[in-house]
């Protein structure tokens, strides 16, 4: 029988291959899957030149030894040769069976590959190797004579490019591979190099050699948190250490990777060492799993290093036992009797010698033997470890660690105390995060998210935090970190991908298929829904569910209420989901969609149906449910979410076959989406929607839809262009909408034109246009375009009417229209409506000379706008809140608020608010004594307002400039008088009486003083 992985001969009855450590049972062809792996590419340098003059047979004979050496090196470290290339090969590590050490194994294989080829004695044969870790699609390809395990994806091309630029007998690795193997392998950074096919230079590392650092020391060096919790497990180990019963001296800690086995046992061994115990340590290595006695050799070296003072335990050995120890340690052996022993007798002598050494040591001093990662032990060492674990020697404690799938049978015979480690509890997880992130209250939300994301698995917590720090989201030192920007998706660090994938490969094919369906359903699902989608018979379904619950992949939360099922944390779900190839994902989501639709219970959750339809590439349904989800979000004032669903619906619609009906739907959808994009602050995108809708309506000759699209574009121009352009478009749209006879679009066009008049400083025309819309929207036949309602549009018109009349000094009328807006907001209680009414209420209070009352109203509106992401209102409300603070003399708060409003207005593209905020900021600057900076700012505003047609803001800037400017001499005084007279002229023309009165009062005062 031969090993399926490396083709080495396997003895009858063996469970593991002695060469590569793979399980011996025959496996079926692996399914096509997405995998995170390390790819090795190697070839012979200048192979063409080596064989150009040779006959075919001679050419094969020249290159075949190198190829054989390459294959052997790959297989020695658990890799799979996926393709032979004539003068080289491509290999993959971490597939078809996942291995979280795929990058270190690939690096060790590359080192061994170069060594083996160099050892062939042919100086002409030189190789170069490229290594890269990344995501691939792995699948079987069957030809007429053979089957090949192939990999596809961009990752293999980077490995090939690295191989192509490597120097002879050198190994080049990508940054992704280096990050995963660092500590286990030595790297030299070569800088960034331009590789063929890649737009930017990429960082490249040279593999300089393997390290002799243990995996524990590598993990310890990366650790950024102290040891927490595990009090119960430590107490049990301590009880065992001091138990006088010689039959109970072995302890095994089992747990999945990252759970904290090594940290716990090392902390405990350190405690015993401080109490006088002799520590003896060996670590089973995946790199040396095929090397006989590799673990035992490490154990003996640890004994020799730590027991120098107890040399009697070594010198009292018999000659044959000393030869046995020398054989394990690769020392010269002079005793001829050793050479005459049969292999079985040699093995028995090695085992007896090791037991004698340990027994001799513990007579003088208590000792603790720690064997880590028993699942990777080599077969030759395993027999000796079984003997040591079964020793009945007082003063000896044997500690073992293993993953659940690698526990040898002899552990049970040694009467071991077995402890299964679980994740930390949530409090301990937060304690660990306090140590990593710091104790700042600003980190509380992130800590909660990390705990839920990782289920408090210690390694996962550390690696997620490291990922956030490496990406620049967290800044500072460990223990004192701060958020540099908002945290989006916590993601899955590449160092954890293989850890979780290794666990997934331990479950059956049927269980995995069910888990993949659950992953597609989301973080949680119900038994009934999962059962219906899977189509499994009840007995098989329950069997799989029980198995998944037992290994904590899919946990039963509530058995009584339809069996609620949850993933222990998001990373298990995401790795499971990512393992599916695209075709499988589509089919799973299609089955889920069909099940949800047939049940009829999910029609009130269009967002969920939209997600499954999109992932199933069912474009008609994705369009239908995406639009429904967007409309649902709009009713909740969730504008950012609505915009996202509208984008999904538009993308889905454009993937459907072209037709006039499709184009009409595309125009309607963009028109309807305008509100979501505008009010979530995506002004540029809203402008593009209107322009695209207009183009498509024009292409199908639909005049009505073209007018509607122009109305959308007109509305965005109030924020996205100059007043002159906005008014020109608005007047054209009002005229066309009137001719079309669609009162809903006419009402919207009049509102946007009224707003454009206001922004331009043409206040009387603004209140008249808005008044017409208010009359039409107040009647029994009131109508509004899709995406809004007559009541909401009436509220906006009343809001702008109130603001306009307040600007004109007509306070009573301003109060009347604000009250109408507030009544609509109270009736609907929609956040959007309440923010709009809050703006007009705050503006009115400012006009009445009550900045304290204005601040109260605007603070509430601003908080509500922030909570619901109503971005277009935020800079408007925040600007006037800053003005309210300024008028109250709260200068620090005013400057901070105005700066925020200025930045937000600029990011949204709200030019008029950028200018108004700058005027108020200039006044605030002058009040803290920085007059020159204030003058520079307000003069820039005045010039911009004049050039772009913001006449009302020009007048405000002139008045503010006059109040800021010094008048200590005749020239300065004349300049101020000129500013005031210009402001008075503009205010008089526009009808802005409050501004007119203030400017006239200041002018008259200055003229009176000069007499």
Tab-separated table of C-alpha atoms in Angstrom, residues 349-692:
chain	number	residue	atom	x	y	z
A	349	UNK	CA	16.812	-0.398	24.211
A	350	UNK	CA	16.081	3.248	23.354
A	351	UNK	CA	12.852	3.146	25.335
A	352	UNK	CA	14.536	1.461	28.336
A	353	UNK	CA	17.431	3.950	28.282
A	354	UNK	CA	15.124	6.972	28.280
A	355	UNK	CA	13.046	5.568	31.140
A	356	UNK	CA	16.221	4.816	33.118
A	357	UNK	CA	17.456	8.371	32.659
A	358	UNK	CA	14.174	9.882	33.823
A	359	UNK	CA	13.917	7.513	36.792
A	360	UNK	CA	17.469	8.400	37.790
A	361	UNK	CA	16.693	12.111	37.615
A	362	UNK	CA	13.513	12.109	39.682
A	363	UNK	CA	15.225	10.256	42.517
A	364	UNK	CA	17.252	13.413	43.126
A	365	UNK	CA	14.836	16.120	41.953
A	366	UNK	CA	11.199	16.396	41.000
A	367	UNK	CA	10.801	16.778	37.247
A	368	UNK	CA	8.061	17.842	34.856
A	369	UNK	CA	8.161	16.554	31.286
A	370	UNK	CA	6.226	18.699	28.822
A	371	UNK	CA	5.472	17.238	25.390
A	372	UNK	CA	3.633	19.728	23.194
A	373	UNK	CA	1.533	19.141	20.073
A	374	UNK	CA	1.307	15.376	20.423
A	375	UNK	CA	-0.740	15.266	17.211
A	376	UNK	CA	2.513	15.892	15.285
A	377	UNK	CA	4.680	13.305	17.036
A	378	UNK	CA	6.807	11.068	14.810
A	379	UNK	CA	6.069	7.345	15.019
A	380	UNK	CA	9.496	6.380	16.310
A	381	UNK	CA	9.252	8.737	19.281
A	382	UNK	CA	5.693	7.757	20.094
A	383	UNK	CA	6.586	4.392	21.634
A	384	UNK	CA	9.118	5.985	23.985
A	385	UNK	CA	6.671	8.728	25.012
A	386	UNK	CA	4.093	6.082	25.835
A	387	UNK	CA	6.633	4.380	28.113
A	388	UNK	CA	7.551	7.625	29.854
A	389	UNK	CA	3.878	8.551	30.386
A	390	UNK	CA	3.298	5.157	32.014
A	391	UNK	CA	6.258	5.333	34.408
A	392	UNK	CA	5.329	4.967	38.061
A	393	UNK	CA	7.946	7.273	39.499
A	394	UNK	CA	7.177	9.575	42.442
A	395	UNK	CA	8.235	13.143	41.742
A	396	UNK	CA	7.494	12.923	38.000
A	397	UNK	CA	4.739	14.819	36.204
A	398	UNK	CA	4.164	14.326	32.482
A	399	UNK	CA	2.211	17.095	30.710
A	400	UNK	CA	0.944	16.538	27.177
A	401	UNK	CA	-0.918	18.827	24.800
A	402	UNK	CA	-2.772	17.811	21.677
A	403	UNK	CA	-5.463	18.807	19.270
A	404	UNK	CA	-8.633	16.699	19.497
A	405	UNK	CA	-7.881	14.740	16.325
A	406	UNK	CA	-4.383	13.562	17.203
A	407	UNK	CA	-4.614	11.740	20.549
A	408	UNK	CA	-2.719	8.387	20.486
A	409	UNK	CA	-4.318	5.276	21.984
A	410	UNK	CA	-1.604	4.897	24.641
A	411	UNK	CA	-2.734	8.103	26.397
A	412	UNK	CA	-5.760	6.272	27.791
A	413	UNK	CA	-3.553	3.394	28.965
A	414	UNK	CA	-1.347	5.815	30.894
A	415	UNK	CA	-4.287	6.716	33.148
A	416	UNK	CA	-3.894	10.361	32.115
A	417	UNK	CA	-5.943	13.187	33.575
A	418	UNK	CA	-7.591	14.637	30.437
A	419	UNK	CA	-8.772	18.244	30.353
A	420	UNK	CA	-10.520	19.789	27.352
A	421	UNK	CA	-9.838	23.513	27.066
A	422	UNK	CA	-12.646	25.787	25.943
A	423	UNK	CA	-12.713	29.446	24.961
A	424	UNK	CA	-12.343	32.058	27.653
A	425	UNK	CA	-15.564	33.437	29.058
A	426	UNK	CA	-16.574	36.922	27.922
A	427	UNK	CA	-15.245	38.632	31.054
A	428	UNK	CA	-11.853	36.994	30.617
A	429	UNK	CA	-11.892	37.959	26.934
A	430	UNK	CA	-12.467	41.580	27.888
A	431	UNK	CA	-9.734	41.358	30.520
A	432	UNK	CA	-7.376	40.171	27.814
A	433	UNK	CA	-8.491	43.039	25.575
A	434	UNK	CA	-7.894	45.521	28.409
A	435	UNK	CA	-4.299	44.343	28.361
A	436	UNK	CA	-4.025	44.642	24.569
A	437	UNK	CA	-6.031	47.782	23.782
A	438	UNK	CA	-5.942	49.687	27.060
A	439	UNK	CA	-8.644	50.724	29.462
A	440	UNK	CA	-10.024	53.738	27.556
A	441	UNK	CA	-13.824	53.958	27.536
A	442	UNK	CA	-13.611	54.730	23.804
A	443	UNK	CA	-12.585	51.108	23.229
A	444	UNK	CA	-15.622	49.544	24.943
A	445	UNK	CA	-17.612	49.038	21.743
A	446	UNK	CA	-14.628	47.567	19.884
A	447	UNK	CA	-13.932	45.166	22.752
A	448	UNK	CA	-17.505	43.924	22.684
A	449	UNK	CA	-17.288	43.399	18.929
A	450	UNK	CA	-13.987	41.511	19.178
A	451	UNK	CA	-15.337	39.257	21.932
A	452	UNK	CA	-18.376	38.350	19.813
A	453	UNK	CA	-16.282	38.028	16.645
A	454	UNK	CA	-13.748	35.653	18.206
A	455	UNK	CA	-15.825	33.895	20.907
A	456	UNK	CA	-12.933	34.819	23.250
A	457	UNK	CA	-10.461	32.380	21.685
A	458	UNK	CA	-7.127	33.858	22.892
A	459	UNK	CA	-5.185	33.495	19.627
A	460	UNK	CA	-8.075	34.917	17.624
A	461	UNK	CA	-8.339	37.935	19.934
A	462	UNK	CA	-4.639	38.704	19.564
A	463	UNK	CA	-4.526	38.231	15.799
A	464	UNK	CA	-7.640	40.335	15.146
A	465	UNK	CA	-6.159	43.163	17.238
A	466	UNK	CA	-2.800	42.793	15.477
A	467	UNK	CA	-4.576	42.984	12.121
A	468	UNK	CA	-6.306	46.215	13.171
A	469	UNK	CA	-2.981	47.702	14.290
A	470	UNK	CA	-1.070	46.606	11.177
A	471	UNK	CA	-3.771	48.115	8.957
A	472	UNK	CA	-3.515	51.481	10.761
A	473	UNK	CA	-7.008	51.395	12.261
A	474	UNK	CA	-5.415	51.248	15.722
A	475	UNK	CA	-2.470	53.476	16.577
A	476	UNK	CA	-0.145	53.649	19.525
A	477	UNK	CA	1.574	51.058	21.698
A	478	UNK	CA	0.133	47.772	22.897
A	479	UNK	CA	-1.839	48.500	26.030
A	480	UNK	CA	-2.374	52.130	24.982
A	481	UNK	CA	-4.018	51.978	21.590
A	482	UNK	CA	-6.427	54.496	20.066
A	483	UNK	CA	-8.737	54.370	17.074
A	484	UNK	CA	-7.332	56.237	14.089
A	485	UNK	CA	-10.477	55.697	12.016
A	486	UNK	CA	-13.789	53.838	12.317
A	487	UNK	CA	-13.637	50.051	12.419
A	488	UNK	CA	-15.514	48.327	9.623
A	489	UNK	CA	-15.477	44.571	9.143
A	490	UNK	CA	-13.137	42.934	11.678
A	491	UNK	CA	-12.178	40.376	9.053
A	492	UNK	CA	-10.236	37.133	9.397
A	493	UNK	CA	-6.438	37.468	9.679
A	494	UNK	CA	-4.566	35.154	7.330
A	495	UNK	CA	-2.851	33.595	10.365
A	496	UNK	CA	-6.255	32.261	11.484
A	497	UNK	CA	-7.581	31.072	8.126
A	498	UNK	CA	-5.694	27.778	8.268
A	499	UNK	CA	-6.471	27.211	11.947
A	500	UNK	CA	-10.206	27.216	11.285
A	501	UNK	CA	-9.915	25.393	7.954
A	502	UNK	CA	-7.990	22.595	9.694
A	503	UNK	CA	-10.933	22.071	12.046
A	504	UNK	CA	-13.388	22.102	9.137
A	505	UNK	CA	-11.507	19.304	7.407
A	506	UNK	CA	-12.171	17.027	10.383
A	507	UNK	CA	-15.921	16.855	9.778
A	508	UNK	CA	-17.624	14.613	7.256
A	509	UNK	CA	-18.595	15.673	3.753
A	510	UNK	CA	-22.291	15.577	4.663
A	511	UNK	CA	-21.740	17.670	7.806
A	512	UNK	CA	-19.671	20.165	5.872
A	513	UNK	CA	-22.381	20.581	3.226
A	514	UNK	CA	-24.940	21.317	5.948
A	515	UNK	CA	-22.569	23.771	7.631
A	516	UNK	CA	-22.056	25.579	4.320
A	517	UNK	CA	-25.815	26.040	3.941
A	518	UNK	CA	-25.953	27.399	7.493
A	519	UNK	CA	-23.080	29.781	6.662
A	520	UNK	CA	-25.000	31.062	3.642
A	521	UNK	CA	-28.105	31.587	5.795
A	522	UNK	CA	-26.170	33.912	8.092
A	523	UNK	CA	-24.865	34.055	11.682
A	524	UNK	CA	-28.017	32.345	12.938
A	525	UNK	CA	-30.818	30.194	11.540
A	526	UNK	CA	-33.477	27.765	12.687
A	527	UNK	CA	-33.555	23.996	12.518
A	528	UNK	CA	-36.711	23.978	10.414
A	529	UNK	CA	-35.331	26.374	7.812
A	530	UNK	CA	-31.950	24.638	7.626
A	531	UNK	CA	-33.634	21.253	7.326
A	532	UNK	CA	-35.923	22.481	4.538
A	533	UNK	CA	-33.078	24.025	2.520
A	534	UNK	CA	-30.786	21.027	2.951
A	535	UNK	CA	-33.404	18.482	1.902
A	536	UNK	CA	-31.817	15.880	4.172
A	537	UNK	CA	-33.930	13.127	5.706
A	538	UNK	CA	-34.770	13.895	9.331
A	539	UNK	CA	-32.516	11.194	10.751
A	540	UNK	CA	-29.484	12.243	8.702
A	541	UNK	CA	-30.172	15.911	9.424
A	542	UNK	CA	-30.278	15.372	13.194
A	543	UNK	CA	-27.145	13.222	13.054
A	544	UNK	CA	-25.219	15.978	11.259
A	545	UNK	CA	-26.624	18.659	13.529
A	546	UNK	CA	-25.584	16.733	16.639
A	547	UNK	CA	-22.069	16.274	15.259
A	548	UNK	CA	-21.726	19.978	14.405
A	549	UNK	CA	-23.007	20.946	17.841
A	550	UNK	CA	-20.548	18.585	19.509
A	551	UNK	CA	-17.536	20.165	17.778
A	552	UNK	CA	-19.009	23.651	18.392
A	553	UNK	CA	-19.381	24.631	14.768
A	554	UNK	CA	-23.137	25.147	14.904
A	555	UNK	CA	-24.525	25.493	18.407
A	556	UNK	CA	-28.111	24.875	19.488
A	557	UNK	CA	-29.184	27.992	21.389
A	558	UNK	CA	-32.901	27.455	21.911
A	559	UNK	CA	-34.293	23.965	21.501
A	560	UNK	CA	-37.894	24.883	22.303
A	561	UNK	CA	-38.456	27.762	19.877
A	562	UNK	CA	-37.794	26.160	16.491
A	563	UNK	CA	-34.256	25.165	17.502
A	564	UNK	CA	-32.320	28.405	17.073
A	565	UNK	CA	-28.811	27.661	15.727
A	566	UNK	CA	-25.802	29.977	15.850
A	567	UNK	CA	-22.173	29.899	14.822
A	568	UNK	CA	-19.877	30.252	17.864
A	569	UNK	CA	-18.287	33.249	16.176
A	570	UNK	CA	-18.297	34.997	12.817
A	571	UNK	CA	-14.899	33.696	11.726
A	572	UNK	CA	-16.062	30.068	11.631
A	573	UNK	CA	-19.025	31.118	9.514
A	574	UNK	CA	-16.914	33.227	7.169
A	575	UNK	CA	-14.215	30.584	6.592
A	576	UNK	CA	-16.943	28.007	5.941
A	577	UNK	CA	-18.671	30.339	3.497
A	578	UNK	CA	-15.419	31.297	1.765
A	579	UNK	CA	-14.586	27.630	1.182
A	580	UNK	CA	-17.405	27.313	-1.364
A	581	UNK	CA	-16.612	27.887	-5.024
A	582	UNK	CA	-18.800	30.419	-6.828
A	583	UNK	CA	-21.042	27.860	-8.547
A	584	UNK	CA	-21.791	26.104	-5.274
A	585	UNK	CA	-22.532	29.402	-3.536
A	586	UNK	CA	-24.972	30.392	-6.247
A	587	UNK	CA	-26.833	27.084	-6.011
A	588	UNK	CA	-26.993	27.235	-2.200
A	589	UNK	CA	-28.365	30.780	-2.222
A	590	UNK	CA	-30.849	29.850	-4.955
A	591	UNK	CA	-32.149	27.004	-2.774
A	592	UNK	CA	-32.386	29.331	0.221
A	593	UNK	CA	-34.258	31.937	-1.830
A	594	UNK	CA	-36.726	29.384	-3.159
A	595	UNK	CA	-37.330	28.044	0.361
A	596	UNK	CA	-37.887	31.507	1.839
A	597	UNK	CA	-40.244	32.485	-0.972
A	598	UNK	CA	-42.264	29.293	-0.782
A	599	UNK	CA	-42.724	29.617	2.979
A	600	UNK	CA	-44.237	33.093	2.580
A	601	UNK	CA	-42.894	34.046	6.010
A	602	UNK	CA	-40.103	36.285	4.801
A	603	UNK	CA	-41.811	38.814	2.562
A	604	UNK	CA	-41.555	41.370	5.352
A	605	UNK	CA	-37.754	40.985	5.201
A	606	UNK	CA	-36.938	42.059	1.633
A	607	UNK	CA	-33.359	42.863	2.636
A	608	UNK	CA	-32.730	39.193	3.410
A	609	UNK	CA	-34.386	38.035	0.203
A	610	UNK	CA	-32.402	40.626	-1.748
A	611	UNK	CA	-29.114	39.344	-0.337
A	612	UNK	CA	-29.838	35.731	-1.306
A	613	UNK	CA	-31.159	36.703	-4.739
A	614	UNK	CA	-28.038	38.770	-5.435
A	615	UNK	CA	-25.707	35.984	-4.342
A	616	UNK	CA	-27.726	33.486	-6.389
A	617	UNK	CA	-27.392	35.849	-9.383
A	618	UNK	CA	-31.159	35.783	-9.777
A	619	UNK	CA	-31.205	39.301	-11.207
A	620	UNK	CA	-34.997	39.792	-11.610
A	621	UNK	CA	-35.557	38.868	-7.963
A	622	UNK	CA	-32.521	40.866	-6.804
A	623	UNK	CA	-34.024	43.909	-8.524
A	624	UNK	CA	-37.479	43.323	-7.019
A	625	UNK	CA	-36.280	42.687	-3.470
A	626	UNK	CA	-33.545	45.310	-3.622
A	627	UNK	CA	-36.071	48.003	-4.496
A	628	UNK	CA	-38.430	46.748	-1.785
A	629	UNK	CA	-35.622	46.793	0.804
A	630	UNK	CA	-34.640	50.319	-0.250
A	631	UNK	CA	-38.219	51.539	0.137
A	632	UNK	CA	-38.438	49.913	3.540
A	633	UNK	CA	-35.228	51.661	4.620
A	634	UNK	CA	-36.585	55.007	3.409
A	635	UNK	CA	-39.635	54.699	5.662
A	636	UNK	CA	-37.223	54.379	8.602
A	637	UNK	CA	-35.053	57.337	7.493
A	638	UNK	CA	-32.192	54.845	7.026
A	639	UNK	CA	-30.896	56.691	3.966
A	640	UNK	CA	-27.442	55.099	3.741
A	641	UNK	CA	-29.003	51.628	3.805
A	642	UNK	CA	-31.605	52.669	1.259
A	643	UNK	CA	-28.903	53.982	-1.086
A	644	UNK	CA	-27.047	50.669	-0.806
A	645	UNK	CA	-30.153	48.652	-1.687
A	646	UNK	CA	-30.966	50.979	-4.584
A	647	UNK	CA	-27.455	50.379	-5.906
A	648	UNK	CA	-28.019	46.628	-5.643
A	649	UNK	CA	-31.327	46.921	-7.500
A	650	UNK	CA	-29.783	49.100	-10.240
A	651	UNK	CA	-26.872	46.679	-10.720
A	652	UNK	CA	-29.247	43.705	-10.895
A	653	UNK	CA	-31.521	45.441	-13.385
A	654	UNK	CA	-28.610	46.305	-15.668
A	655	UNK	CA	-27.602	42.625	-15.776
A	656	UNK	CA	-30.978	41.710	-17.293
A	657	UNK	CA	-31.453	41.641	-21.099
A	658	UNK	CA	-31.959	45.024	-22.767
A	659	UNK	CA	-35.510	46.127	-23.477
A	660	UNK	CA	-37.493	49.355	-23.453
A	661	UNK	CA	-39.307	48.156	-20.348
A	662	UNK	CA	-35.985	47.485	-18.607
A	663	UNK	CA	-34.755	50.975	-19.486
A	664	UNK	CA	-37.976	52.543	-18.210
A	665	UNK	CA	-37.503	50.653	-14.920
A	666	UNK	CA	-33.869	51.796	-14.807
A	667	UNK	CA	-34.905	55.447	-15.147
A	668	UNK	CA	-37.658	55.094	-12.534
A	669	UNK	CA	-35.280	53.391	-10.121
A	670	UNK	CA	-32.677	56.156	-10.383
A	671	UNK	CA	-35.338	58.800	-9.938
A	672	UNK	CA	-36.721	57.031	-6.881
A	673	UNK	CA	-33.224	56.591	-5.447
A	674	UNK	CA	-32.539	60.328	-5.461
A	675	UNK	CA	-33.863	60.863	-1.927
A	676	UNK	CA	-31.689	58.128	-0.414
A	677	UNK	CA	-28.547	59.406	-2.092
A	678	UNK	CA	-29.231	63.090	-1.448
A	679	UNK	CA	-30.106	62.785	2.206
A	680	UNK	CA	-27.273	60.377	2.963
A	681	UNK	CA	-24.901	63.060	1.690
A	682	UNK	CA	-24.031	61.440	-1.651
A	683	UNK	CA	-24.703	64.582	-3.635
A	684	UNK	CA	-22.306	63.810	-6.487
A	685	UNK	CA	-23.788	60.350	-6.881
A	686	UNK	CA	-27.306	61.816	-6.848
A	687	UNK	CA	-26.318	64.265	-9.575
A	688	UNK	CA	-24.950	61.363	-11.643
A	689	UNK	CA	-28.178	59.410	-11.100
A	690	UNK	CA	-30.223	62.275	-12.506
A	691	UNK	CA	-27.917	62.724	-15.469
A	692	UNK	CA	-27.873	58.970	-16.223
